[in-house]
Coordinates of C-alpha atoms in Angstrom, one line a residue:
M1 CA -47.0 -1.4 4.5
A2 CA -43.8 -1.2 2.4
R3 CA -40.6 -0.9 4.4
K4 CA -38.9 2.5 3.9
E5 CA -35.6 1.9 2.1
R6 CA -32.5 3.2 3.8
K7 CA -30.5 5.9 2.1
K8 CA -27.0 4.8 1.0
I9 CA -23.9 6.1 2.8
G10 CA -22.9 8.1 -0.2
E11 CA -26.2 10.0 -0.4
L12 CA -26.0 10.9 3.3
L13 CA -22.5 12.2 2.9
V14 CA -23.5 14.3 -0.1
E15 CA -26.5 15.6 1.9
A16 CA -24.1 16.5 4.7
G17 CA -22.0 18.5 2.3
V18 CA -18.8 16.5 2.9
A19 CA -18.7 14.7 -0.4
K20 CA -19.7 15.5 -4.0
P21 CA -21.8 13.2 -6.2
E22 CA -19.0 12.5 -8.6
Q23 CA -16.6 11.6 -5.7
V24 CA -19.2 9.2 -4.4
E25 CA -19.6 7.6 -7.9
Q26 CA -15.9 7.1 -8.1
A27 CA -15.7 5.7 -4.6
V28 CA -18.6 3.2 -5.4
A29 CA -16.8 2.0 -8.5
T30 CA -13.5 1.6 -6.5
A31 CA -15.3 -0.2 -3.7
K32 CA -16.8 -2.7 -6.1
S33 CA -13.4 -3.5 -7.6
S34 CA -11.5 -3.6 -4.4
R35 CA -14.2 -5.2 -2.2
K36 CA -14.1 -2.3 0.3
R37 CA -16.9 -0.3 1.7
T38 CA -17.8 3.0 0.1
G39 CA -17.2 5.0 3.3
D40 CA -13.7 3.5 3.7
V41 CA -12.8 4.3 0.1
L42 CA -14.0 7.9 0.6
V43 CA -11.8 8.2 3.7
E44 CA -8.8 6.8 1.8
M45 CA -9.4 9.3 -1.0
G46 CA -9.3 12.1 1.5
V47 CA -12.9 13.2 0.7
C48 CA -14.1 12.9 4.2
S49 CA -13.0 11.8 7.7
E50 CA -13.8 8.7 9.7
E51 CA -16.0 10.8 11.9
D52 CA -18.0 12.0 8.9
V53 CA -18.6 8.4 7.9
A54 CA -19.6 7.4 11.5
R55 CA -22.1 10.3 11.7
A56 CA -23.6 9.2 8.3
L57 CA -23.8 5.6 9.5
G58 CA -25.6 6.8 12.6
R59 CA -28.2 8.6 10.5
Q60 CA -28.4 5.5 8.2
F61 CA -29.1 3.1 11.0
G62 CA -30.9 5.5 13.4
M63 CA -28.0 5.4 16.0
E64 CA -26.7 8.1 18.2
F65 CA -23.2 9.4 17.3
V66 CA -20.8 9.9 20.2
N67 CA -17.8 12.1 19.7
L68 CA -15.1 10.7 22.0
D69 CA -12.8 13.6 21.1
R70 CA -15.1 15.8 23.1
L71 CA -15.3 15.8 26.9
E72 CA -19.1 15.3 27.0
G73 CA -18.6 12.2 24.9
S74 CA -15.6 10.6 26.6
N75 CA -17.2 11.2 30.1
R76 CA -20.0 8.9 29.1
I77 CA -17.7 5.9 28.9
N78 CA -18.1 3.4 31.8
R79 CA -15.4 0.8 31.3
K80 CA -16.2 -0.9 34.6
L81 CA -19.3 -2.5 33.0
L82 CA -17.3 -4.8 30.7
A83 CA -14.2 -6.9 31.0
E84 CA -11.1 -5.5 29.2
D85 CA -10.7 -8.6 27.0
I86 CA -14.2 -8.1 25.6
I87 CA -13.6 -4.4 25.0
K88 CA -10.3 -5.1 23.2
K89 CA -11.6 -8.1 21.2
Y90 CA -14.7 -6.5 19.8
L91 CA -13.4 -2.9 19.9
I92 CA -16.4 -1.6 21.8
L93 CA -17.1 0.6 24.8
P94 CA -19.9 0.6 27.4
V95 CA -21.7 3.9 27.7
D96 CA -23.6 5.4 30.7
Q97 CA -25.1 3.1 33.3
K98 CA -26.7 -0.3 32.8
T99 CA -30.5 -0.2 33.0
G100 CA -32.0 -3.5 34.2
N101 CA -31.0 -6.1 31.6
T102 CA -30.1 -3.5 28.9
M103 CA -26.6 -2.0 28.3
K104 CA -25.6 0.8 25.9
I105 CA -22.7 -0.2 23.7
L106 CA -20.6 2.0 21.5
V107 CA -19.6 0.3 18.2
H108 CA -17.9 1.4 15.0
D109 CA -19.5 -1.0 12.5
P110 CA -23.3 -1.5 12.8
M111 CA -23.2 -3.9 9.8
D112 CA -21.0 -6.5 11.5
L113 CA -24.0 -8.6 12.5
D114 CA -21.9 -11.7 13.3
A115 CA -19.8 -9.8 15.9
L116 CA -22.9 -8.2 17.4
S117 CA -24.7 -11.6 17.7
A118 CA -21.6 -13.2 19.3
L119 CA -21.3 -10.2 21.7
Q120 CA -25.0 -10.4 22.7
F121 CA -24.6 -14.2 23.4
R122 CA -21.5 -13.6 25.5
L123 CA -22.9 -10.7 27.5
G124 CA -26.2 -12.5 28.1
C125 CA -28.2 -9.2 28.1
Q126 CA -29.9 -6.9 25.7
F127 CA -28.0 -3.8 24.4
V128 CA -28.6 -0.6 22.6
T129 CA -25.9 0.3 20.1
L130 CA -24.5 3.8 19.7
I131 CA -21.8 4.7 17.1
A132 CA -18.3 6.4 17.0
S133 CA -15.5 6.2 14.5
R134 CA -13.1 3.2 14.7
G135 CA -10.1 5.5 15.3
Q136 CA -11.7 7.2 18.2
I137 CA -12.7 4.0 19.9
R138 CA -9.3 2.4 19.3
R139 CA -7.5 5.4 20.8
F140 CA -9.8 5.3 23.8
V141 CA -9.4 1.5 24.2
E142 CA -5.6 1.8 24.0
G143 CA -5.7 4.3 26.9
D144 CA -4.5 7.3 24.9
K145 CA -7.3 9.4 26.4
D146 CA -5.9 8.7 29.9
E147 CA -2.2 9.0 29.1
G148 CA -2.2 12.0 26.8
S149 CA -2.8 10.6 23.3
L150 CA 0.0 10.7 20.9
L151 CA -2.3 12.5 18.5
N152 CA -3.0 15.1 21.3
R153 CA 0.1 14.6 23.3
K154 CA 2.4 17.1 24.9
S155 CA 5.3 14.9 24.1
I156 CA 6.1 11.4 22.9
M157 CA 8.8 11.3 25.5
T158 CA 6.4 12.1 28.3
A159 CA 4.0 9.4 27.3
S160 CA 6.8 6.9 27.0
V161 CA 8.5 7.6 30.3
N162 CA 5.2 7.6 32.2
V163 CA 4.5 4.0 31.1
S164 CA 8.1 2.7 31.0
T165 CA 7.5 0.5 34.0
D166 CA 4.6 -1.3 32.4
R167 CA 5.2 -5.0 33.2
S168 CA 3.1 -6.3 30.3
R169 CA 5.8 -5.7 27.8
D170 CA 7.7 -8.4 26.0
T171 CA 10.4 -9.4 28.6
S172 CA 12.3 -11.6 26.2
Q173 CA 12.9 -8.7 23.7
D174 CA 13.7 -6.3 26.5
A175 CA 16.3 -8.8 27.9
S176 CA 18.0 -8.7 24.5
L177 CA 17.8 -4.9 24.5
D178 CA 19.3 -4.8 27.9
R179 CA 22.3 -6.9 26.7
A180 CA 22.6 -4.8 23.5
T181 CA 22.6 -1.4 25.2
A182 CA 25.1 -2.6 27.8
S183 CA 27.7 -2.8 25.0
L184 CA 26.4 -0.1 22.7
D185 CA 26.7 3.1 24.7
S186 CA 29.2 5.3 23.0
D187 CA 30.2 7.1 26.2
G188 CA 30.9 3.8 28.0
T189 CA 28.0 4.0 30.4
K190 CA 25.4 1.4 30.8
A191 CA 21.7 2.2 30.1
T192 CA 19.5 1.9 33.2
A193 CA 16.4 -0.3 33.2
L194 CA 14.2 2.8 33.2
E195 CA 16.0 4.1 30.1
V196 CA 15.6 0.7 28.3
G197 CA 11.9 0.6 29.3
A198 CA 11.4 4.2 28.2
A199 CA 13.1 3.5 24.8
T200 CA 11.0 0.4 24.3
K201 CA 7.7 2.2 24.9
L202 CA 8.9 5.2 23.0
V203 CA 9.7 3.3 19.8
D204 CA 6.4 1.4 19.9
R205 CA 4.4 4.5 20.3
M206 CA 6.4 6.4 17.7
I207 CA 5.6 3.8 15.1
I208 CA 1.9 3.7 15.9
D209 CA 1.8 7.5 15.9
A210 CA 3.5 7.8 12.6
V211 CA 1.1 5.3 10.9
Q212 CA -1.9 7.0 12.4
R213 CA -0.7 10.4 11.1
R214 CA -0.3 9.0 7.5
A215 CA 3.5 9.4 7.6
S216 CA 5.5 7.8 4.8
D217 CA 8.8 7.8 6.8
I218 CA 10.1 8.1 10.3
H219 CA 13.5 9.8 10.7
V220 CA 15.5 9.2 13.9
E221 CA 18.5 11.5 13.7
P222 CA 21.1 11.8 16.5
M223 CA 22.2 15.4 17.0
K224 CA 24.9 16.8 19.3
E225 CA 22.6 17.3 22.4
F226 CA 19.5 15.3 21.5
V227 CA 17.9 12.8 19.1
R228 CA 15.6 14.4 16.6
V229 CA 12.4 12.5 15.5
R230 CA 10.8 13.7 12.2
Y231 CA 7.9 12.3 10.2
R232 CA 7.5 12.8 6.4
I233 CA 3.9 13.5 5.9
D234 CA 2.6 14.2 2.4
G235 CA 6.2 14.7 1.2
A236 CA 7.2 17.3 3.8
C237 CA 9.3 16.5 6.9
K238 CA 7.9 17.7 10.2
E239 CA 9.8 17.6 13.5
M240 CA 7.8 15.8 16.1
E241 CA 10.2 15.4 19.1
Q242 CA 13.6 16.0 20.6
I243 CA 14.5 13.0 22.7
P244 CA 17.2 13.2 25.4
K245 CA 20.6 12.1 24.3
K246 CA 21.0 9.6 27.1
L247 CA 18.3 7.5 25.4
Q248 CA 20.0 7.4 22.0
S249 CA 21.7 4.0 22.3
S250 CA 18.6 2.3 23.7
I251 CA 16.4 3.7 21.0
L252 CA 18.8 2.8 18.1
A253 CA 19.4 -0.7 19.6
K254 CA 15.6 -1.3 19.9
I255 CA 14.9 -0.3 16.3
K256 CA 17.9 -2.4 15.0
L257 CA 16.8 -5.4 17.1
M258 CA 13.3 -5.2 15.6
A259 CA 14.7 -4.8 12.1
G260 CA 16.8 -8.0 12.5
V261 CA 20.2 -6.3 11.7
N262 CA 23.5 -6.5 13.6
I263 CA 23.0 -4.3 16.6
A264 CA 26.8 -4.2 17.3
E265 CA 27.7 -3.0 13.9
R266 CA 27.8 0.8 13.7
R267 CA 30.5 1.4 11.1
I268 CA 28.7 0.5 7.8
P269 CA 25.1 1.0 6.5
Q270 CA 22.6 -1.7 7.1
D271 CA 19.1 -2.5 5.8
G272 CA 16.4 -4.5 7.5
R273 CA 12.6 -4.9 7.7
I274 CA 10.1 -4.7 10.5
K275 CA 6.5 -6.1 10.5
Y276 CA 4.5 -4.4 13.2
P277 CA 0.7 -4.6 13.9
V278 CA -1.1 -1.3 13.9
D279 CA -4.8 -1.1 14.4
G280 CA -5.0 -4.8 13.9
S281 CA -3.2 -4.8 10.5
P282 CA 0.4 -5.8 10.0
I283 CA 2.4 -2.9 8.6
D284 CA 5.8 -3.4 6.9
F285 CA 8.7 -1.0 7.6
R286 CA 11.8 -0.8 5.5
V287 CA 14.7 0.2 7.8
S288 CA 17.9 1.9 6.8
A289 CA 20.7 2.6 9.3
C290 CA 23.5 4.9 8.1
P291 CA 26.5 6.0 10.2
A292 CA 26.6 9.7 10.9
Y293 CA 28.8 12.1 13.0
W294 CA 26.7 12.0 16.1
G295 CA 25.5 8.4 15.8
E296 CA 23.6 6.2 13.4
S297 CA 20.8 7.9 11.5
I298 CA 17.8 5.5 11.0
V299 CA 14.9 5.9 8.6
L300 CA 11.9 3.7 8.7
R301 CA 9.9 3.7 5.4
I302 CA 6.3 2.8 6.1
L303 CA 5.0 0.4 3.4
R304 CA 1.2 0.4 3.4
P305 CA -0.4 -2.5 1.4
E306 CA -3.4 -0.3 0.6
S307 CA -1.2 2.3 -1.1
A308 CA -0.1 -0.3 -3.7
R309 CA -3.8 -1.2 -4.4
I310 CA -5.1 2.4 -4.6
G311 CA -6.5 1.6 -8.1
L312 CA -6.0 3.4 -11.4
L313 CA -9.0 5.6 -10.8
N314 CA -7.5 7.1 -7.6
L315 CA -4.1 7.9 -9.1
G316 CA -5.2 11.4 -10.2
L317 CA -4.9 10.8 -13.9
Q318 CA -7.2 13.0 -16.1
Q319 CA -9.8 11.0 -17.9
D320 CA -8.2 11.2 -21.3
T321 CA -4.8 10.3 -19.9
L322 CA -6.3 7.4 -18.0
D323 CA -8.0 6.1 -21.2
T324 CA -4.6 6.2 -23.0
F325 CA -2.9 4.6 -20.0
N326 CA -5.4 1.7 -20.0
K327 CA -4.9 1.1 -23.8
I328 CA -1.1 1.1 -23.4
I329 CA -0.9 -1.4 -20.5
R330 CA -3.1 -3.8 -22.5
R331 CA -0.8 -4.0 -25.5
P332 CA 0.8 -7.4 -26.1
N333 CA 4.4 -6.2 -26.2
G334 CA 6.6 -3.2 -25.8
I335 CA 8.1 -1.1 -22.9
F336 CA 6.1 1.2 -20.7
L337 CA 8.3 3.5 -18.6
V338 CA 7.4 5.5 -15.6
T339 CA 9.8 8.3 -14.7
G340 CA 10.3 10.7 -11.9
P341 CA 12.5 11.4 -8.9
T342 CA 12.6 9.2 -5.8
G343 CA 9.3 9.4 -3.9
S344 CA 7.2 10.5 -6.8
G345 CA 4.9 7.5 -6.7
K346 CA 6.3 5.5 -9.6
T347 CA 6.1 2.2 -7.7
T348 CA 2.4 2.9 -6.8
T349 CA 1.5 3.6 -10.4
L350 CA 3.1 0.4 -11.7
Y351 CA 1.7 -1.7 -8.9
S352 CA -1.8 -0.3 -9.6
A353 CA -1.3 -1.2 -13.3
L354 CA -0.2 -4.8 -12.4
N355 CA -3.1 -5.2 -10.0
D356 CA -5.5 -4.3 -12.7
L357 CA -3.8 -6.7 -15.2
N358 CA -3.5 -9.5 -12.7
R359 CA -5.7 -12.2 -14.1
P360 CA -5.5 -16.1 -14.1
D361 CA -4.8 -16.1 -17.9
R362 CA -1.7 -13.9 -17.6
K363 CA 1.7 -14.8 -16.1
I364 CA 3.3 -11.8 -14.4
I365 CA 6.9 -11.8 -13.1
T366 CA 8.7 -9.0 -11.3
A367 CA 12.3 -8.3 -10.4
E368 CA 12.5 -5.8 -7.6
D369 CA 15.0 -4.3 -5.2
P370 CA 13.4 -4.6 -2.7
V371 CA 10.0 -6.3 -3.0
E372 CA 7.9 -3.7 -1.2
F373 CA 4.4 -5.3 -1.4
S374 CA 3.4 -8.9 -2.1
F375 CA 0.6 -9.6 -4.6
E376 CA -1.3 -12.9 -4.8
G377 CA -1.0 -14.4 -8.3
I378 CA 2.2 -12.5 -9.2
N379 CA 5.7 -14.1 -9.2
Q380 CA 7.9 -11.6 -7.4
V381 CA 11.7 -12.0 -7.3
Q382 CA 13.9 -10.1 -4.8
V383 CA 17.3 -8.9 -6.1
R384 CA 20.2 -10.1 -3.9
E385 CA 23.4 -8.6 -5.0
K386 CA 25.5 -10.4 -2.3
I387 CA 24.8 -13.9 -3.8
G388 CA 24.9 -12.7 -7.4
L389 CA 21.1 -12.6 -7.9
T390 CA 21.2 -9.3 -9.9
F391 CA 18.7 -7.7 -12.3
P392 CA 20.4 -9.2 -15.4
I393 CA 20.5 -12.7 -14.0
I394 CA 16.8 -12.5 -12.9
L395 CA 15.7 -11.1 -16.3
K396 CA 17.5 -13.8 -18.2
S397 CA 15.8 -16.4 -16.1
M398 CA 12.4 -14.7 -16.4
L399 CA 12.4 -15.0 -20.2
R400 CA 12.7 -18.8 -19.8
Q401 CA 9.5 -18.7 -17.6
A402 CA 7.3 -17.7 -20.5
P403 CA 5.7 -14.7 -18.9
N404 CA 3.2 -12.3 -20.5
I405 CA 4.2 -9.3 -18.4
I406 CA 7.5 -8.4 -16.8
L407 CA 8.2 -5.7 -14.3
V408 CA 11.8 -4.5 -13.9
G409 CA 12.0 -2.4 -10.7
E410 CA 14.4 0.1 -12.3
I411 CA 16.6 0.3 -15.4
R412 CA 20.0 1.3 -14.0
D413 CA 22.5 0.4 -16.7
R414 CA 22.9 -0.7 -20.3
E415 CA 22.8 -4.4 -19.5
V416 CA 19.4 -4.3 -17.8
A417 CA 18.1 -1.9 -20.6
D418 CA 19.3 -4.2 -23.4
I419 CA 17.6 -7.3 -21.8
A420 CA 14.4 -5.4 -21.2
I421 CA 14.3 -4.1 -24.8
Q422 CA 15.0 -7.6 -26.2
A423 CA 12.1 -8.9 -24.0
A424 CA 9.8 -6.3 -25.4
L425 CA 10.9 -7.1 -29.0
T426 CA 10.2 -10.8 -28.5
G427 CA 6.6 -10.4 -27.5
H428 CA 6.6 -9.4 -23.8
L429 CA 5.0 -6.4 -22.2
V430 CA 7.7 -4.8 -20.0
F431 CA 7.1 -2.2 -17.2
S432 CA 10.0 -0.4 -15.6
T433 CA 11.0 2.9 -14.0
L434 CA 13.7 5.4 -14.9
H435 CA 15.1 8.5 -13.1
T436 CA 14.5 11.4 -15.4
N437 CA 12.9 14.8 -15.0
D438 CA 10.3 14.4 -17.7
A439 CA 8.9 12.0 -20.3
P440 CA 11.0 13.0 -23.3
S441 CA 14.2 12.8 -21.3
A442 CA 13.7 9.0 -21.0
I443 CA 14.6 8.6 -24.6
T444 CA 17.8 10.5 -24.4
R445 CA 18.7 8.8 -21.1
L446 CA 18.5 5.3 -22.6
I447 CA 20.6 6.4 -25.6
D448 CA 23.2 7.9 -23.2
M449 CA 23.4 4.5 -21.5
G450 CA 24.6 3.0 -24.7
V451 CA 21.3 1.5 -26.0
K452 CA 21.1 1.8 -29.8
P453 CA 18.7 4.5 -30.9
F454 CA 16.7 2.2 -33.3
L455 CA 16.1 -0.2 -30.4
V456 CA 14.8 2.6 -28.2
A457 CA 12.6 3.9 -31.0
S458 CA 11.1 0.5 -31.8
S459 CA 10.6 -0.9 -28.3
I460 CA 9.1 1.9 -26.2
Q461 CA 5.3 2.3 -26.4
A462 CA 4.9 5.2 -24.0
V463 CA 6.6 7.1 -21.2
L464 CA 4.7 8.5 -18.1
A465 CA 6.4 11.2 -16.1
Q466 CA 5.0 12.0 -12.7
R467 CA 5.2 14.0 -9.5
L468 CA 3.2 14.1 -6.3
T469 CA 1.6 17.3 -5.2
R470 CA -0.2 17.9 -1.9
I471 CA -3.9 18.4 -2.2
L472 CA -6.0 20.8 -0.1
C473 CA -7.7 19.5 3.0
P474 CA -11.4 19.0 2.1
E475 CA -12.4 20.0 5.7
C476 CA -11.0 23.5 5.7
K477 CA -10.2 24.7 2.2
V478 CA -11.9 27.9 1.2
R479 CA -12.4 29.8 -2.1
D480 CA -9.5 32.1 -2.9
E481 CA -11.1 35.4 -3.9
T482 CA -7.8 37.1 -4.7
P483 CA -5.3 34.5 -6.0
D484 CA -1.6 35.6 -6.0
P485 CA -0.9 36.8 -9.5
H486 CA 2.7 35.7 -9.4
W487 CA 1.8 32.0 -8.8
M488 CA -1.1 32.2 -11.3
R489 CA 1.4 33.4 -13.9
V490 CA 4.0 30.8 -13.0
A491 CA 1.3 28.0 -13.3
G492 CA 0.2 29.5 -16.7
I493 CA -3.3 30.4 -15.5
T494 CA -4.9 33.3 -17.2
A495 CA -7.4 35.8 -15.8
A496 CA -10.1 34.4 -18.0
E497 CA -9.5 30.9 -16.6
I498 CA -9.5 32.2 -13.0
A499 CA -12.9 33.8 -13.6
G500 CA -14.4 30.6 -14.9
S501 CA -13.1 28.2 -12.2
T502 CA -12.9 27.6 -8.4
I503 CA -9.5 28.5 -7.1
M504 CA -9.1 27.3 -3.5
K505 CA -6.6 28.1 -0.8
P506 CA -5.5 26.3 2.4
V507 CA -6.6 27.3 5.9
G508 CA -5.7 24.6 8.4
C509 CA -7.7 22.6 10.9
A510 CA -7.3 19.7 13.3
K511 CA -7.8 17.2 10.5
C512 CA -4.7 18.3 8.7
D513 CA -2.6 19.3 11.6
N514 CA -3.2 23.0 10.7
L515 CA -1.2 22.5 7.5
G516 CA -4.1 23.1 5.1
F517 CA -3.1 20.1 3.0
R518 CA -4.1 16.4 3.5
G519 CA -2.9 13.7 1.1
R520 CA -1.3 13.8 -2.3
R521 CA -2.2 13.2 -5.9
G522 CA -0.1 12.6 -9.0
V523 CA 0.7 15.2 -11.6
Y524 CA 1.4 13.5 -14.9
E525 CA 2.6 13.8 -18.5
M526 CA 2.1 10.9 -20.9
M527 CA 4.2 10.7 -24.0
V528 CA 2.9 8.1 -26.5
M529 CA 5.3 7.2 -29.2
N530 CA 4.3 8.0 -32.8
S531 CA 6.2 8.0 -36.1
E532 CA 7.6 11.5 -35.6
I533 CA 8.9 10.8 -32.1
R534 CA 10.4 7.5 -33.2
D535 CA 12.2 9.3 -36.1
L536 CA 13.6 11.9 -33.7
A537 CA 14.7 9.2 -31.4
F538 CA 16.5 7.3 -34.2
Q539 CA 18.2 10.6 -35.2
R540 CA 19.4 11.2 -31.5
S541 CA 17.5 14.5 -31.4
T542 CA 17.6 16.7 -28.4
V543 CA 15.0 16.7 -25.5
S544 CA 13.5 20.0 -26.7
K545 CA 12.7 18.6 -30.1
L546 CA 11.3 15.4 -28.6
R547 CA 9.1 17.5 -26.2
G548 CA 7.9 19.7 -29.1
A549 CA 6.8 16.6 -31.1
A550 CA 5.1 15.1 -28.0
V551 CA 3.2 18.3 -27.3
R552 CA 2.1 18.5 -31.0
A553 CA 0.8 14.9 -30.6
G554 CA -1.4 15.9 -27.7
M555 CA 0.9 15.4 -24.6
R556 CA -0.2 17.4 -21.6
T557 CA 2.8 18.6 -19.7
L558 CA 3.3 18.2 -16.0
L559 CA 2.6 21.9 -15.5
G560 CA -0.5 21.6 -17.7
D561 CA -1.9 18.7 -15.7
G562 CA -1.2 20.6 -12.5
K563 CA -2.9 23.6 -13.8
L564 CA -6.1 21.6 -14.3
K565 CA -5.9 20.5 -10.7
V566 CA -5.6 24.1 -9.5
L567 CA -8.6 25.2 -11.6
N568 CA -10.6 22.3 -10.1
G569 CA -9.8 23.5 -6.5
M570 CA -7.8 20.4 -5.7
T571 CA -4.4 22.1 -5.0
T572 CA -2.7 25.5 -5.2
A573 CA -0.7 27.1 -8.0
Q574 CA 2.3 27.3 -5.6
E575 CA 2.2 23.6 -5.0
V576 CA 2.1 22.8 -8.7
A577 CA 4.8 25.2 -9.5
T578 CA 7.1 23.7 -6.9
F579 CA 6.7 20.1 -8.1
A580 CA 5.9 20.4 -11.8
Q581 CA 9.1 22.0 -13.1
A582 CA 7.7 25.5 -13.5
D583 CA 10.2 28.3 -14.2
I584 CA 9.8 30.1 -10.9
V585 CA 11.0 33.7 -10.9
A586 CA 10.8 35.4 -7.5

């Protein structure tokens, strides 16, 4: 009798109504190129949750799904049946009571046959596997269920103080922290051992919590009577905690010690880096300490390796823009500029392009300040102003290395611009970023720097301007039957377009912290140089004339691209109007 073929994970998610067929197709293509699993890619895309994938895997393999976020699920866990080292090593949990020589084990990956075989050999008994999401099991294993999980916590501070006497912490680092806080307290008092321990646990848990919440930054800001902790999630800051002022010195010293900066120096800004393991993966943090009135303000920028390898398909480019993008980045020479304000995703776009172009037959060199993510096969150079290793010095050296592709982190002045243009004119493909509001402004910005107009006109191939806009949470968004006419008008959406599309609105649920939005996507405008635009650049024409020529050539504006995302039910007109330079009239 023929064996019944298992349904694929994508089919099961579509049947469950949590994913659309086109989203699954896109995820399958991305999974093949990135060597990830389709379910993981769908989670990264924000299409579904880890729990949705775990439920689908349970149906795929005929396994019972256990929801550890519910009391009836968590009460089934019986940790006494297994040693803690086995639970943590394999990230599993024993369920219910052992029956004879058979034990029930809660796993997150039924396809990891090697681990299951090793586990069965070590346990010396038979076991039945049940399934839960990796995140739920990890949180339970780390004890968050017992201590008040940071994801469901009453307070970061409460969780930290409760476990501040934990003797398993790194005593060598705590000893350094003890010495540091003894001399760092601004009011002349010495931090107690309890305060040092509380600060140590608090910082560790704060970092883990921020990563799990998909934050891009952690802001630790001393105020007059407390220390404010905020996360930037999907571009918006959210206050998470107010920590007692007496812990300020211990917290700042702990972070600076981890970042490898001078913990005694509080008068000047300092920059450092932290590598910290979260969920078994090392995460990089770029740390900036800046003197402020009530104490040093510290920001930890979370650098996720997967964000740099998101892939061109997941950037949010419309298909026609993506096709043009792929043609431009495969040209043998010229400059491709990505513009936008800080935090608009320029680095992610360029890294995605380089990752796509990174082949053994191409030599790629980058000059970055700083190098945020490392790529195998790409020569990356860190700018070091203190020793004279500047962008111009690196670029001049690059050209003697016979590269095919050059990435300049940012064009900041005429010298860097001149060298980049000369590189483009001598047969190199150059990628770089520029801080301008839109694509046509990049032309006038370079000319204002002092670059000769004919060099700008002849070297630039295309300019991509971008913003990041929040997208609606797929778990809770609903159809907007009565869209706000003001925001529809601002976004340029007509009544006829509303009637023929699916306008959605945010609601809020546990998956998105009741914000109604989860994740961000790019809004783009791509200006490809043609003869008319080159002539206008040579004539030093205004931005409005350049924009008009670009639109006539087929450029879709930031607002136009955002409008399509609203009509597709991906985001709201208000979000697009806020980030895409719409003329907002109250």
